PDB file of C-alpha atoms in Angstrom:
ATOM      1  CA  MET X   1       7.472  24.019 -97.389  1.00 61.00           C
ATOM      2  CA  THR X   2      10.773  24.026 -95.556  1.00 82.00           C
ATOM      3  CA  LEU X   3      13.655  26.424 -95.828  1.00 88.00           C
ATOM      4  CA  LYS X   4      15.748  24.467 -98.368  1.00 90.00           C
ATOM      5  CA  PRO X   5      13.212  24.436-101.244  1.00 92.00           C
ATOM      6  CA  ILE X   6      12.493  28.127-100.798  1.00 94.00           C
ATOM      7  CA  ALA X   7      16.195  29.022-100.681  1.00 94.00           C
ATOM      8  CA  VAL X   8      16.950  26.826-103.725  1.00 95.00           C
ATOM      9  CA  CYS X   9      14.155  28.473-105.734  1.00 96.00           C
ATOM     10  CA  PHE X  10      15.460  31.931-104.836  1.00 97.00           C
ATOM     11  CA  TYR X  11      18.991  30.840-105.802  1.00 96.00           C
ATOM     12  CA  LEU X  12      17.802  29.494-109.159  1.00 96.00           C
ATOM     13  CA  ALA X  13      15.858  32.702-109.793  1.00 96.00           C
ATOM     14  CA  LEU X  14      18.975  34.733-108.980  1.00 95.00           C
ATOM     15  CA  ALA X  15      21.080  32.631-111.358  1.00 95.00           C
ATOM     16  CA  TYR X  16      18.453  33.036-114.077  1.00 95.00           C
ATOM     17  CA  TRP X  17      18.239  36.788-113.523  1.00 95.00           C
ATOM     18  CA  LEU X  18      22.042  37.207-113.607  1.00 93.00           C
ATOM     19  CA  SER X  19      22.275  35.198-116.816  1.00 92.00           C
ATOM     20  CA  SER X  20      19.512  37.212-118.465  1.00 94.00           C
ATOM     21  CA  VAL X  21      20.722  40.731-117.608  1.00 94.00           C
ATOM     22  CA  ASN X  22      24.414  40.313-118.396  1.00 88.00           C
ATOM     23  CA  PRO X  23      25.610  38.547-121.574  1.00 84.00           C
ATOM     24  CA  MET X  24      28.935  37.724-119.893  1.00 82.00           C
ATOM     25  CA  LEU X  25      27.042  35.674-117.292  1.00 85.00           C
ATOM     26  CA  LYS X  26      24.901  33.827-119.840  1.00 86.00           C
ATOM     27  CA  MET X  27      26.257  30.428-118.776  1.00 86.00           C
ATOM     28  CA  PHE X  28      25.381  30.944-115.080  1.00 86.00           C
ATOM     29  CA  PHE X  29      21.937  29.487-115.616  1.00 90.00           C
ATOM     30  CA  PHE X  30      21.237  26.225-117.379  1.00 89.00           C
ATOM     31  CA  PRO X  31      18.333  23.811-116.861  1.00 88.00           C
ATOM     32  CA  THR X  32      20.560  21.125-115.403  1.00 91.00           C
ATOM     33  CA  LEU X  33      21.342  23.477-112.508  1.00 94.00           C
ATOM     34  CA  ALA X  34      17.744  23.042-111.358  1.00 93.00           C
ATOM     35  CA  ALA X  35      18.092  19.250-111.529  1.00 93.00           C
ATOM     36  CA  ILE X  36      21.342  19.362-109.585  1.00 94.00           C
ATOM     37  CA  ALA X  37      19.797  21.710-107.019  1.00 94.00           C
ATOM     38  CA  PHE X  38      16.827  19.397-106.500  1.00 92.00           C
ATOM     39  CA  PHE X  39      19.126  16.384-106.327  1.00 91.00           C
ATOM     40  CA  PHE X  40      21.305  18.077-103.695  1.00 91.00           C
ATOM     41  CA  MET X  41      18.305  19.289-101.735  1.00 87.00           C
ATOM     42  CA  SER X  42      16.385  16.037-101.673  1.00 84.00           C
ATOM     43  CA  ARG X  43      18.946  13.235-101.640  1.00 77.00           C
ATOM     44  CA  VAL X  44      22.281  14.432-100.383  1.00 70.00           C
ATOM     45  CA  ASN X  45      22.741  14.882 -96.646  1.00 73.00           C
ATOM     46  CA  GLN X  46      26.497  15.139 -96.256  1.00 82.00           C
ATOM     47  CA  MET X  47      28.799  17.862 -97.506  1.00 83.00           C
ATOM     48  CA  LYS X  48      31.292  15.231 -98.705  1.00 86.00           C
ATOM     49  CA  GLU X  49      28.671  13.924-101.158  1.00 88.00           C
ATOM     50  CA  LEU X  50      27.953  17.447-102.371  1.00 89.00           C
ATOM     51  CA  PHE X  51      31.614  18.009-103.106  1.00 91.00           C
ATOM     52  CA  THR X  52      32.033  14.613-104.791  1.00 91.00           C
ATOM     53  CA  ILE X  53      29.069  15.161-107.102  1.00 93.00           C
ATOM     54  CA  SER X  54      30.162  18.745-107.763  1.00 94.00           C
ATOM     55  CA  ALA X  55      33.674  17.594-108.667  1.00 95.00           C
ATOM     56  CA  ALA X  56      32.190  14.975-110.991  1.00 96.00           C
ATOM     57  CA  ALA X  57      29.969  17.594-112.633  1.00 96.00           C
ATOM     58  CA  ILE X  58      32.895  19.969-113.119  1.00 97.00           C
ATOM     59  CA  ALA X  59      34.997  17.156-114.604  1.00 97.00           C
ATOM     60  CA  ALA X  60      32.113  16.241-116.926  1.00 97.00           C
ATOM     61  CA  SER X  61      31.761  19.864-118.023  1.00 97.00           C
ATOM     62  CA  LEU X  62      35.482  19.946-118.812  1.00 97.00           C
ATOM     63  CA  ILE X  63      35.201  16.733-120.829  1.00 97.00           C
ATOM     64  CA  GLY X  64      32.217  18.039-122.748  1.00 97.00           C
ATOM     65  CA  SER X  65      33.844  21.421-123.376  1.00 97.00           C
ATOM     66  CA  ILE X  66      37.109  19.907-124.580  1.00 97.00           C
ATOM     67  CA  PHE X  67      35.357  17.580-126.997  1.00 97.00           C
ATOM     68  CA  PHE X  68      33.052  20.365-128.201  1.00 97.00           C
ATOM     69  CA  PHE X  69      36.016  22.621-128.966  1.00 97.00           C
ATOM     70  CA  ILE X  70      37.904  19.809-130.696  1.00 96.00           C
ATOM     71  CA  ASP X  71      34.914  19.228-132.974  1.00 96.00           C
ATOM     72  CA  PRO X  72      31.269  20.164-132.305  1.00 96.00           C
ATOM     73  CA  GLY X  73      30.023  17.130-134.235  1.00 96.00           C
ATOM     74  CA  VAL X  74      28.238  13.954-133.319  1.00 97.00           C
ATOM     75  CA  PHE X  75      31.394  11.880-132.754  1.00 98.00           C
ATOM     76  CA  SER X  76      32.702  14.345-130.186  1.00 97.00           C
ATOM     77  CA  PHE X  77      29.301  14.238-128.515  1.00 97.00           C
ATOM     78  CA  LEU X  78      29.448  10.440-128.502  1.00 98.00           C
ATOM     79  CA  PHE X  79      32.975  10.310-127.061  1.00 98.00           C
ATOM     80  CA  ALA X  80      32.195  12.911-124.393  1.00 97.00           C
ATOM     81  CA  SER X  81      29.131  10.915-123.366  1.00 97.00           C
ATOM     82  CA  LEU X  82      30.970   7.583-123.327  1.00 98.00           C
ATOM     83  CA  ILE X  83      33.869   8.930-121.276  1.00 97.00           C
ATOM     84  CA  THR X  84      31.540  10.650-118.821  1.00 97.00           C
ATOM     85  CA  ILE X  85      29.409   7.536-118.358  1.00 96.00           C
ATOM     86  CA  SER X  86      32.544   5.446-117.891  1.00 96.00           C
ATOM     87  CA  LEU X  87      33.764   7.785-115.154  1.00 95.00           C
ATOM     88  CA  ILE X  88      30.341   7.825-113.482  1.00 95.00           C
ATOM     89  CA  LEU X  89      30.291   4.025-113.418  1.00 95.00           C
ATOM     90  CA  TYR X  90      33.920   3.713-112.326  1.00 95.00           C
ATOM     91  CA  TYR X  91      33.523   6.134-109.409  1.00 92.00           C
ATOM     92  CA  LYS X  92      29.970   4.900-108.622  1.00 92.00           C
ATOM     93  CA  ILE X  93      28.431   8.351-108.745  1.00 91.00           C
ATOM     94  CA  THR X  94      24.655   8.132-108.582  1.00 85.00           C
ATOM     95  CA  ALA X  95      23.795  11.536-109.986  1.00 87.00           C
ATOM     96  CA  ALA X  96      22.265  11.577-113.462  1.00 86.00           C
ATOM     97  CA  PRO X  97      22.706  15.357-113.875  1.00 92.00           C
ATOM     98  CA  VAL X  98      26.464  14.755-114.182  1.00 95.00           C
ATOM     99  CA  LEU X  99      25.973  13.259-117.649  1.00 95.00           C
ATOM    100  CA  ALA X 100      23.637  16.083-118.619  1.00 95.00           C
ATOM    101  CA  VAL X 101      26.299  18.629-117.687  1.00 96.00           C
ATOM    102  CA  ALA X 102      28.779  16.966-120.058  1.00 96.00           C
ATOM    103  CA  VAL X 103      26.586  17.595-123.098  1.00 96.00           C
ATOM    104  CA  ILE X 104      25.576  21.191-122.350  1.00 95.00           C
ATOM    105  CA  PRO X 105      28.364  22.707-124.493  1.00 95.00           C
ATOM    106  CA  PHE X 106      26.921  20.916-127.528  1.00 95.00           C
ATOM    107  CA  PHE X 107      23.693  22.900-127.382  1.00 91.00           C
ATOM    108  CA  ALA X 108      24.786  26.053-125.521  1.00 91.00           C
ATOM    109  CA  HIS X 109      27.783  26.715-127.809  1.00 91.00           C
ATOM    110  CA  PRO X 110      30.007  28.618-125.360  1.00 90.00           C
ATOM    111  CA  THR X 111      32.444  31.042-126.987  1.00 88.00           C
ATOM    112  CA  MET X 112      35.418  30.016-124.837  1.00 90.00           C
ATOM    113  CA  MET X 113      36.364  26.517-123.718  1.00 92.00           C
ATOM    114  CA  TRP X 114      36.753  27.403-120.049  1.00 93.00           C
ATOM    115  CA  LEU X 115      33.541  29.466-119.827  1.00 91.00           C
ATOM    116  CA  PHE X 116      31.080  26.695-118.980  1.00 93.00           C
ATOM    117  CA  PRO X 117      33.290  24.768-116.518  1.00 96.00           C
ATOM    118  CA  LEU X 118      34.056  28.028-114.714  1.00 95.00           C
ATOM    119  CA  SER X 119      30.394  29.063-114.649  1.00 94.00           C
ATOM    120  CA  LEU X 120      29.392  25.637-113.402  1.00 95.00           C
ATOM    121  CA  SER X 121      32.015  25.794-110.653  1.00 96.00           C
ATOM    122  CA  VAL X 122      30.770  29.179-109.475  1.00 96.00           C
ATOM    123  CA  THR X 123      27.095  28.214-109.544  1.00 96.00           C
ATOM    124  CA  LEU X 124      27.712  24.927-107.736  1.00 96.00           C
ATOM    125  CA  ALA X 125      29.800  26.696-105.091  1.00 96.00           C
ATOM    126  CA  GLY X 126      26.928  29.139-104.600  1.00 96.00           C
ATOM    127  CA  LEU X 127      24.410  26.316-104.411  1.00 96.00           C
ATOM    128  CA  ILE X 128      26.482  24.473-101.826  1.00 94.00           C
ATOM    129  CA  ALA X 129      26.805  27.690 -99.812  1.00 95.00           C
ATOM    130  CA  VAL X 130      23.022  28.203 -99.869  1.00 95.00           C
ATOM    131  CA  LEU X 131      22.342  24.625 -98.792  1.00 92.00           C
ATOM    132  CA  TRP X 132      25.019  24.837 -96.086  1.00 91.00           C
ATOM    133  CA  MET X 133      23.440  28.025 -94.716  1.00 93.00           C
ATOM    134  CA  CYS X 134      20.017  26.358 -94.726  1.00 90.00           C
ATOM    135  CA  GLN X 135      21.427  23.375 -92.883  1.00 87.00           C
ATOM    136  CA  LYS X 136      22.980  25.662 -90.251  1.00 88.00           C
ATOM    137  CA  LEU X 137      19.752  27.638 -89.838  1.00 89.00           C
ATOM    138  CA  GLU X 138      17.690  24.463 -89.547  1.00 84.00           C
ATOM    139  CA  THR X 139      20.156  23.098 -86.992  1.00 83.00           C
ATOM    140  CA  GLN X 140      20.090  26.313 -84.930  1.00 85.00           C
ATOM    141  CA  PHE X 141      16.395  27.161 -85.153  1.00 81.00           C
ATOM    142  CA  GLY X 142      14.872  23.771 -85.914  1.00 74.00           C
ATOM    143  CA  LYS X 143      14.832  22.812 -82.229  1.00 66.00           C
ATOM    144  CA  LEU X 144      13.158  26.104 -81.379  1.00 64.00           C
ATOM    145  CA  LEU X 145      10.467  25.548 -84.000  1.00 53.00           C
ATOM    146  CA  ALA X 146       9.952  21.932 -82.934  1.00 57.00           C
ATOM    147  CA  PHE X 147       9.660  22.995 -79.282  1.00 54.00           C
ATOM    148  CA  SER X 148       7.147  25.691 -80.211  1.00 51.00           C
ATOM    149  CA  ALA X 149       5.041  23.214 -82.202  1.00 50.00           C
ATOM    150  CA  LYS X 150       5.055  20.699 -79.321  1.00 53.00           C
ATOM    151  CA  LYS X 151       4.087  23.427 -76.871  1.00 52.00           C
ATOM    152  CA  ASN X 152       1.093  24.448 -79.029  1.00 49.00           C
ATOM    153  CA  VAL X 153      -0.048  20.827 -79.296  1.00 47.00           C
ATOM    154  CA  ALA X 154       0.218  20.440 -75.530  1.00 47.00           C
ATOM    155  CA  ASN X 155      -1.847  23.618 -75.000  1.00 47.00           C
ATOM    156  CA  GLU X 156      -4.516  22.409 -77.406  1.00 48.00           C
ATOM    157  CA  GLU X 157      -4.747  19.081 -75.626  1.00 48.00           C
ATOM    158  CA  LEU X 158      -5.236  20.858 -72.316  1.00 41.00           C
ATOM    159  CA  SER X 159      -7.959  23.118 -73.690  1.00 43.00           C
ATOM    160  CA  TYR X 160     -10.034  20.175 -74.972  1.00 41.00           C
ATOM    161  CA  ASP X 161     -10.130  18.376 -71.601  1.00 43.00           C
TER     162      ASP X 161
END
């Protein structure tokens, strides 16, 4: 297991713990955060993509929250979904968790309209920071680890001759 999956799991555990110990931070953890984290970790290699998908997720959370606070019924859910899908298709964003984020207010029932978009923004910023730090550590120490592994292989080959 490499550094990124371990760091992401620790980050998700931290978000879960924060949301469980403090009622004000209840919206810091949501299942879609794990999907976004895995998506970022496994498919996205450039920071620009991380920011684009994060911006789309924040916009989707705003759309979902606005429609939920207008009316928490099925038509608001439908319109929030349709608008979000339209934006995803228009901007060619290939991240399914963006649609999932738009509908979270309909089952989480936040008490304030801005609560979920703000929580999502903070958690995504933290996730990007964790992945950025992992990338820097892998860049700095990855060569050292690769050199060490090659050296051990070379020593083993010499000992078998």
